[in-house]
Amino acid sequence: MSAKPSYQHYVDQHTARKDFNEQFFNEVRDRDKIMLANVEEEVGRNGAKRLLDVCCSTGILLHHLNNRFPQLDLAGLDLGKDLIETARANPNLAGIDFIVGDLLEMAHDEPFDIVTSNNALMFFDDAEYTRSIERIGAAIKPGGALLACDFFHPFDHDLKIVETNEWAEGEFITYHRSMTTAERVLSENGFVDIEFAPFSMQKDLVAEDPYLSSTSYTLRLDDGERLSMRGIILQPFCHLKARKT
């Protein structure tokens, strides 16, 4: 199975924004801090030794994982050749195995204790999402875990959002899945103990011009929760934990 338009769209968007994302090598994003905490919990639970980050882009999450857990055998996979070449050339990522590969077709001789996915599945259409969960499940040892951050929400509908704007070439497509849909696909592929934890920003983000679709900002509710917004779109970031049987 070759890359379909929406999966290729992920590669195109991450390649176009890789210079912008470089800042997060030095500053750990709040939602990445939760990813690190979830990995720490999993390492403490089962003594995990091997971790694969799928759709790893230029290796930002792996950089922070390597700093926090130097004992882990880390690998990163991405379809974007330019992204992987950038990661391989980064001396701060030395010792991490970076692989140019298609998540929808990936196969590994030795399964991993943990697979992470950070803000990638939102770019996958329904068929690709199902296939990605199947392949991720095949890459995890029995009793191992999938740890992800992505667009999942508690409402009873699934959304495909197609944007046209000045900063994205052509159309910018994201999929906002219900927790019900995400859980069903996970269960069908041998995952149990599925947990969703909606993410709330820990600080206010103020946009100079919130009407620019490229600008992320927060809206604060009466109860103090901060909603993550970009233009008119609510970004339902949510952390996921699921265990492979």
C-alpha positions as a LaTeX table, in Angstrom:
\begin{tabular}{lrrr}
\hline
Residue & $x$ (\AA) & $y$ (\AA) & $z$ (\AA) \\
\hline
Met1 & 0.00 & 0.00 & 0.00 \\
Ser2 & 1.58 & 3.27 & $-1.06$ \\
Ala3 & 0.97 & 6.61 & 0.60 \\
Lys4 & $-2.49$ & 7.94 & $-0.10$ \\
Pro5 & $-3.25$ & 11.67 & $-0.43$ \\
Ser6 & $-4.08$ & 12.33 & 3.24 \\
Tyr7 & $-1.05$ & 10.38 & 4.53 \\
Gln8 & 1.19 & 12.18 & 2.04 \\
His9 & $-0.43$ & 15.36 & 3.29 \\
Tyr10 & 1.01 & 14.61 & 6.73 \\
Val11 & 4.50 & 14.35 & 5.22 \\
Asp12 & 4.10 & 17.53 & 3.20 \\
Gln13 & 2.89 & 19.57 & 6.17 \\
His14 & 5.60 & 18.34 & 8.55 \\
Thr15 & 8.32 & 18.88 & 5.98 \\
Ala16 & 7.10 & 22.41 & 5.28 \\
Arg17 & 7.01 & 23.25 & 9.01 \\
Lys18 & 10.17 & 21.48 & 10.17 \\
Asp19 & 12.11 & 24.74 & 10.68 \\
Phe20 & 9.28 & 26.18 & 12.78 \\
Asn21 & 9.15 & 23.02 & 14.89 \\
Glu22 & 12.87 & 23.19 & 15.70 \\
Gln23 & 12.07 & 25.45 & 18.67 \\
Phe24 & 10.48 & 22.50 & 20.48 \\
Phe25 & 13.82 & 20.73 & 20.80 \\
Asn26 & 14.68 & 23.26 & 23.49 \\
Glu27 & 11.22 & 23.87 & 24.92 \\
Val28 & 9.14 & 20.85 & 25.93 \\
Arg29 & 5.51 & 21.49 & 25.03 \\
Asp30 & 2.95 & 20.89 & 27.77 \\
Arg31 & 1.31 & 18.05 & 25.89 \\
Asp32 & 4.73 & 16.46 & 25.30 \\
Lys33 & 5.35 & 16.57 & 29.05 \\
Ile34 & 2.31 & 14.33 & 29.46 \\
Met35 & 3.67 & 11.97 & 26.81 \\
Leu36 & 6.92 & 11.76 & 28.77 \\
Ala37 & 5.02 & 11.09 & 31.99 \\
Asn38 & 3.01 & 8.32 & 30.33 \\
Val39 & 6.21 & 6.70 & 29.05 \\
Glu40 & 7.73 & 6.96 & 32.52 \\
Glu41 & 4.69 & 5.21 & 33.98 \\
Glu42 & 4.97 & 2.44 & 31.40 \\
Val43 & 8.71 & 1.98 & 31.95 \\
Gly44 & 8.07 & 1.67 & 35.67 \\
Arg45 & 5.22 & $-0.77$ & 35.14 \\
Asn46 & 6.91 & $-3.35$ & 32.93 \\
Gly47 & 10.57 & $-2.37$ & 32.64 \\
Ala48 & 10.16 & $-1.43$ & 28.99 \\
Lys49 & 13.38 & $-1.54$ & 26.99 \\
Arg50 & 12.41 & $-0.77$ & 23.36 \\
Leu51 & 10.32 & 2.14 & 22.07 \\
Leu52 & 9.27 & 3.09 & 18.54 \\
Asp53 & 7.97 & 6.57 & 17.70 \\
Val54 & 5.88 & 6.37 & 14.51 \\
Cys55 & 5.58 & 9.43 & 12.28 \\
Cys56 & 8.51 & 10.80 & 14.24 \\
Ser57 & 9.17 & 13.81 & 11.97 \\
Thr58 & 12.58 & 15.30 & 12.86 \\
Gly59 & 12.76 & 13.50 & 16.21 \\
Ile60 & 11.55 & 16.11 & 18.70 \\
Leu61 & 9.76 & 13.66 & 21.00 \\
Leu62 & 12.61 & 11.16 & 20.69 \\
His63 & 15.07 & 13.85 & 21.72 \\
His64 & 13.19 & 14.43 & 24.98 \\
Leu65 & 12.69 & 10.69 & 25.51 \\
Asn66 & 16.42 & 10.10 & 25.06 \\
Asn67 & 17.23 & 12.77 & 27.63 \\
Arg68 & 14.76 & 11.36 & 30.16 \\
Phe69 & 15.26 & 7.64 & 29.52 \\
Pro70 & 18.81 & 7.01 & 28.28 \\
Gln71 & 18.38 & 3.29 & 29.04 \\
Leu72 & 15.73 & 2.88 & 26.32 \\
Asp73 & 16.51 & 1.50 & 22.88 \\
Leu74 & 14.80 & 4.15 & 20.73 \\
Ala75 & 13.72 & 4.08 & 17.09 \\
Gly76 & 11.80 & 6.51 & 14.90 \\
Leu77 & 9.91 & 5.84 & 11.68 \\
Asp78 & 8.63 & 8.37 & 9.15 \\
Leu79 & 7.58 & 8.31 & 5.52 \\
Gly80 & 9.30 & 11.67 & 4.91 \\
Lys81 & 12.83 & 11.03 & 3.66 \\
Asp82 & 13.86 & 14.65 & 4.22 \\
Leu83 & 12.55 & 14.53 & 7.79 \\
Ile84 & 14.53 & 11.38 & 8.58 \\
Glu85 & 17.68 & 12.77 & 6.97 \\
Thr86 & 17.36 & 15.87 & 9.15 \\
Ala87 & 16.99 & 13.69 & 12.25 \\
Arg88 & 19.97 & 11.51 & 11.33 \\
Ala89 & 22.14 & 14.61 & 10.87 \\
Asn90 & 21.26 & 15.98 & 14.32 \\
Pro91 & 24.13 & 15.15 & 16.75 \\
Asn92 & 21.70 & 15.39 & 19.68 \\
Leu93 & 19.89 & 12.34 & 18.27 \\
Ala94 & 22.95 & 10.14 & 17.90 \\
Gly95 & 22.30 & 6.52 & 18.78 \\
Ile96 & 18.62 & 6.58 & 17.79 \\
Asp97 & 17.66 & 4.33 & 14.88 \\
Phe98 & 15.81 & 6.43 & 12.30 \\
Ile99 & 13.96 & 4.57 & 9.55 \\
Val100 & 12.37 & 5.84 & 6.34 \\
Gly101 & 9.24 & 3.75 & 6.20 \\
Asp102 & 5.50 & 3.61 & 5.62 \\
Leu103 & 3.52 & 3.16 & 8.83 \\
Leu104 & 0.77 & 1.46 & 6.83 \\
Glu105 & 3.20 & $-1.25$ & 5.72 \\
Met106 & 5.69 & $-1.39$ & 8.58 \\
Ala107 & 6.91 & $-4.73$ & 9.90 \\
His108 & 9.60 & $-5.38$ & 12.51 \\
Asp109 & 11.45 & $-8.59$ & 13.32 \\
Glu110 & 11.41 & $-7.76$ & 17.03 \\
Pro111 & 8.35 & $-6.08$ & 18.57 \\
Phe112 & 8.52 & $-3.08$ & 20.84 \\
Asp113 & 7.44 & $-2.57$ & 24.44 \\
Ile114 & 6.02 & 0.88 & 23.64 \\
Val115 & 4.90 & 2.60 & 20.46 \\
Thr116 & 4.29 & 6.34 & 20.57 \\
Ser117 & 2.42 & 8.52 & 18.09 \\
Asn118 & 2.45 & 12.28 & 18.54 \\
Asn119 & $-0.03$ & 14.41 & 16.55 \\
Ala120 & 0.03 & 12.27 & 13.41 \\
Leu121 & $-3.15$ & 10.16 & 13.22 \\
Met122 & $-5.23$ & 13.32 & 12.75 \\
Phe123 & $-3.90$ & 13.40 & 9.18 \\
Phe124 & $-5.10$ & 9.85 & 8.35 \\
Asp125 & $-8.40$ & 9.11 & 6.63 \\
Asp126 & $-10.61$ & 6.34 & 8.07 \\
Ala127 & $-9.05$ & 3.49 & 6.09 \\
Glu128 & $-5.52$ & 4.69 & 6.88 \\
Tyr129 & $-6.34$ & 5.12 & 10.55 \\
Thr130 & $-7.65$ & 1.56 & 10.77 \\
Arg131 & $-4.62$ & 0.23 & 8.93 \\
Ser132 & $-2.23$ & 2.24 & 11.11 \\
Ile133 & $-3.73$ & 0.83 & 14.31 \\
Glu134 & $-3.45$ & $-2.69$ & 12.85 \\
Arg135 & 0.23 & $-2.20$ & 12.03 \\
Ile136 & 0.98 & $-0.51$ & 15.35 \\
Gly137 & $-0.65$ & $-3.42$ & 17.15 \\
Ala138 & 1.51 & $-5.87$ & 15.22 \\
Ala139 & 4.62 & $-3.95$ & 16.31 \\
Ile140 & 3.87 & $-4.13$ & 20.05 \\
Lys141 & 4.68 & $-7.01$ & 22.36 \\
Pro142 & 1.77 & $-8.62$ & 24.22 \\
Gly143 & 1.27 & $-6.49$ & 27.31 \\
Gly144 & 3.00 & $-3.52$ & 25.69 \\
Ala145 & 1.41 & $-0.11$ & 25.16 \\
Leu146 & 0.42 & 2.43 & 22.57 \\
Leu147 & 0.81 & 5.96 & 23.90 \\
Ala148 & $-0.50$ & 8.75 & 21.69 \\
Cys149 & $-1.52$ & 12.38 & 21.56 \\
Asp150 & $-3.99$ & 13.28 & 18.84 \\
Phe151 & $-7.38$ & 14.75 & 17.97 \\
Phe152 & $-9.99$ & 12.70 & 19.88 \\
His153 & $-13.21$ & 14.14 & 21.28 \\
Pro154 & $-16.20$ & 12.88 & 23.34 \\
Phe155 & $-18.95$ & 13.88 & 20.89 \\
Asp156 & $-20.93$ & 11.42 & 18.75 \\
His157 & $-19.65$ & 12.47 & 15.33 \\
Asp158 & $-16.47$ & 12.20 & 13.30 \\
Leu159 & $-15.25$ & 15.21 & 11.36 \\
Lys160 & $-13.13$ & 15.71 & 8.28 \\
Ile161 & $-12.06$ & 19.35 & 8.15 \\
Val162 & $-10.74$ & 20.76 & 4.89 \\
Glu163 & $-9.10$ & 24.17 & 5.16 \\
Thr164 & $-7.83$ & 26.55 & 2.55 \\
Asn165 & $-5.65$ & 29.34 & 3.83 \\
Glu166 & $-2.60$ & 31.42 & 3.04 \\
Trp167 & $-0.01$ & 29.41 & 5.00 \\
Ala168 & $-0.93$ & 25.92 & 3.74 \\
Glu169 & $-0.34$ & 25.09 & 0.12 \\
Gly170 & $-3.57$ & 23.71 & $-1.32$ \\
Glu171 & $-5.92$ & 22.09 & 1.19 \\
Phe172 & $-5.11$ & 21.41 & 4.84 \\
Ile173 & $-7.02$ & 18.30 & 5.94 \\
Thr174 & $-7.44$ & 16.96 & 9.47 \\
Tyr175 & $-9.68$ & 14.27 & 10.96 \\
His176 & $-11.26$ & 14.82 & 14.37 \\
Arg177 & $-12.36$ & 11.39 & 15.63 \\
Ser178 & $-14.78$ & 10.56 & 18.37 \\
Met179 & $-13.42$ & 8.55 & 21.27 \\
Thr180 & $-16.08$ & 5.97 & 20.45 \\
Thr181 & $-14.75$ & 5.46 & 16.91 \\
Ala182 & $-11.13$ & 5.43 & 18.07 \\
Glu183 & $-11.88$ & 2.91 & 20.82 \\
Arg184 & $-13.82$ & 0.64 & 18.47 \\
Val185 & $-10.90$ & 0.42 & 16.02 \\
Leu186 & $-8.44$ & $-0.16$ & 18.84 \\
Ser187 & $-10.58$ & $-2.93$ & 20.34 \\
Glu188 & $-10.97$ & $-4.62$ & 16.96 \\
Asn189 & $-7.18$ & $-4.75$ & 16.73 \\
Gly190 & $-6.50$ & $-6.35$ & 20.09 \\
Phe191 & $-6.15$ & $-3.35$ & 22.41 \\
Val192 & $-7.64$ & $-3.25$ & 25.91 \\
Asp193 & $-7.51$ & $-0.89$ & 28.91 \\
Ile194 & $-8.13$ & 2.03 & 26.57 \\
Glu195 & $-8.00$ & 5.43 & 28.28 \\
Phe196 & $-8.54$ & 8.92 & 26.91 \\
Ala197 & $-7.38$ & 12.05 & 28.76 \\
Pro198 & $-8.43$ & 15.34 & 27.12 \\
Phe199 & $-5.60$ & 17.86 & 27.21 \\
Ser200 & $-5.98$ & 21.36 & 28.60 \\
Met201 & $-3.28$ & 23.98 & 28.07 \\
Gln202 & $-1.50$ & 24.97 & 31.27 \\
Lys203 & $-0.92$ & 28.56 & 30.21 \\
Asp204 & $-2.63$ & 31.20 & 28.13 \\
Leu205 & $-1.59$ & 31.58 & 24.50 \\
Val206 & $-2.40$ & 35.02 & 23.18 \\
Ala207 & $-2.48$ & 35.58 & 19.44 \\
Glu208 & $-1.67$ & 38.99 & 18.04 \\
Asp209 & $-4.32$ & 38.29 & 15.44 \\
Pro210 & $-6.61$ & 35.34 & 16.29 \\
Tyr211 & $-8.28$ & 35.66 & 12.90 \\
Leu212 & $-5.14$ & 34.29 & 11.22 \\
Ser213 & $-5.69$ & 30.58 & 10.63 \\
Ser214 & $-2.01$ & 29.79 & 11.24 \\
Thr215 & $-2.04$ & 31.14 & 14.80 \\
Ser216 & $-2.75$ & 28.94 & 17.81 \\
Tyr217 & $-4.26$ & 30.53 & 20.90 \\
Thr218 & $-6.36$ & 29.62 & 23.93 \\
Leu219 & $-9.90$ & 30.43 & 24.98 \\
Arg220 & $-10.43$ & 30.28 & 28.72 \\
Leu221 & $-13.70$ & 28.89 & 30.06 \\
Asp222 & $-15.42$ & 29.94 & 33.29 \\
Asp223 & $-14.09$ & 26.83 & 35.05 \\
Gly224 & $-10.51$ & 27.76 & 34.12 \\
Glu225 & $-10.07$ & 25.19 & 31.36 \\
Arg226 & $-8.19$ & 26.48 & 28.33 \\
Leu227 & $-9.35$ & 25.40 & 24.90 \\
Ser228 & $-6.70$ & 25.12 & 22.20 \\
Met229 & $-7.79$ & 27.02 & 19.10 \\
Arg230 & $-6.41$ & 27.78 & 15.67 \\
Gly231 & $-8.47$ & 30.25 & 13.73 \\
Ile232 & $-12.10$ & 29.13 & 14.09 \\
Ile233 & $-11.14$ & 25.50 & 14.78 \\
Leu234 & $-11.06$ & 23.85 & 18.18 \\
Gln235 & $-8.06$ & 21.53 & 18.40 \\
Pro236 & $-9.22$ & 18.62 & 20.62 \\
Phe237 & $-5.81$ & 17.38 & 21.73 \\
Cys238 & $-6.22$ & 14.23 & 23.78 \\
His239 & $-3.81$ & 11.68 & 25.23 \\
Leu240 & $-4.46$ & 8.01 & 24.65 \\
Lys241 & $-3.18$ & 4.93 & 26.46 \\
Ala242 & $-4.00$ & 1.41 & 25.25 \\
Arg243 & $-2.55$ & $-2.01$ & 26.03 \\
Lys244 & $-1.96$ & $-4.78$ & 23.48 \\
Thr245 & $-3.26$ & $-8.23$ & 24.38 \\
\hline
\end{tabular}
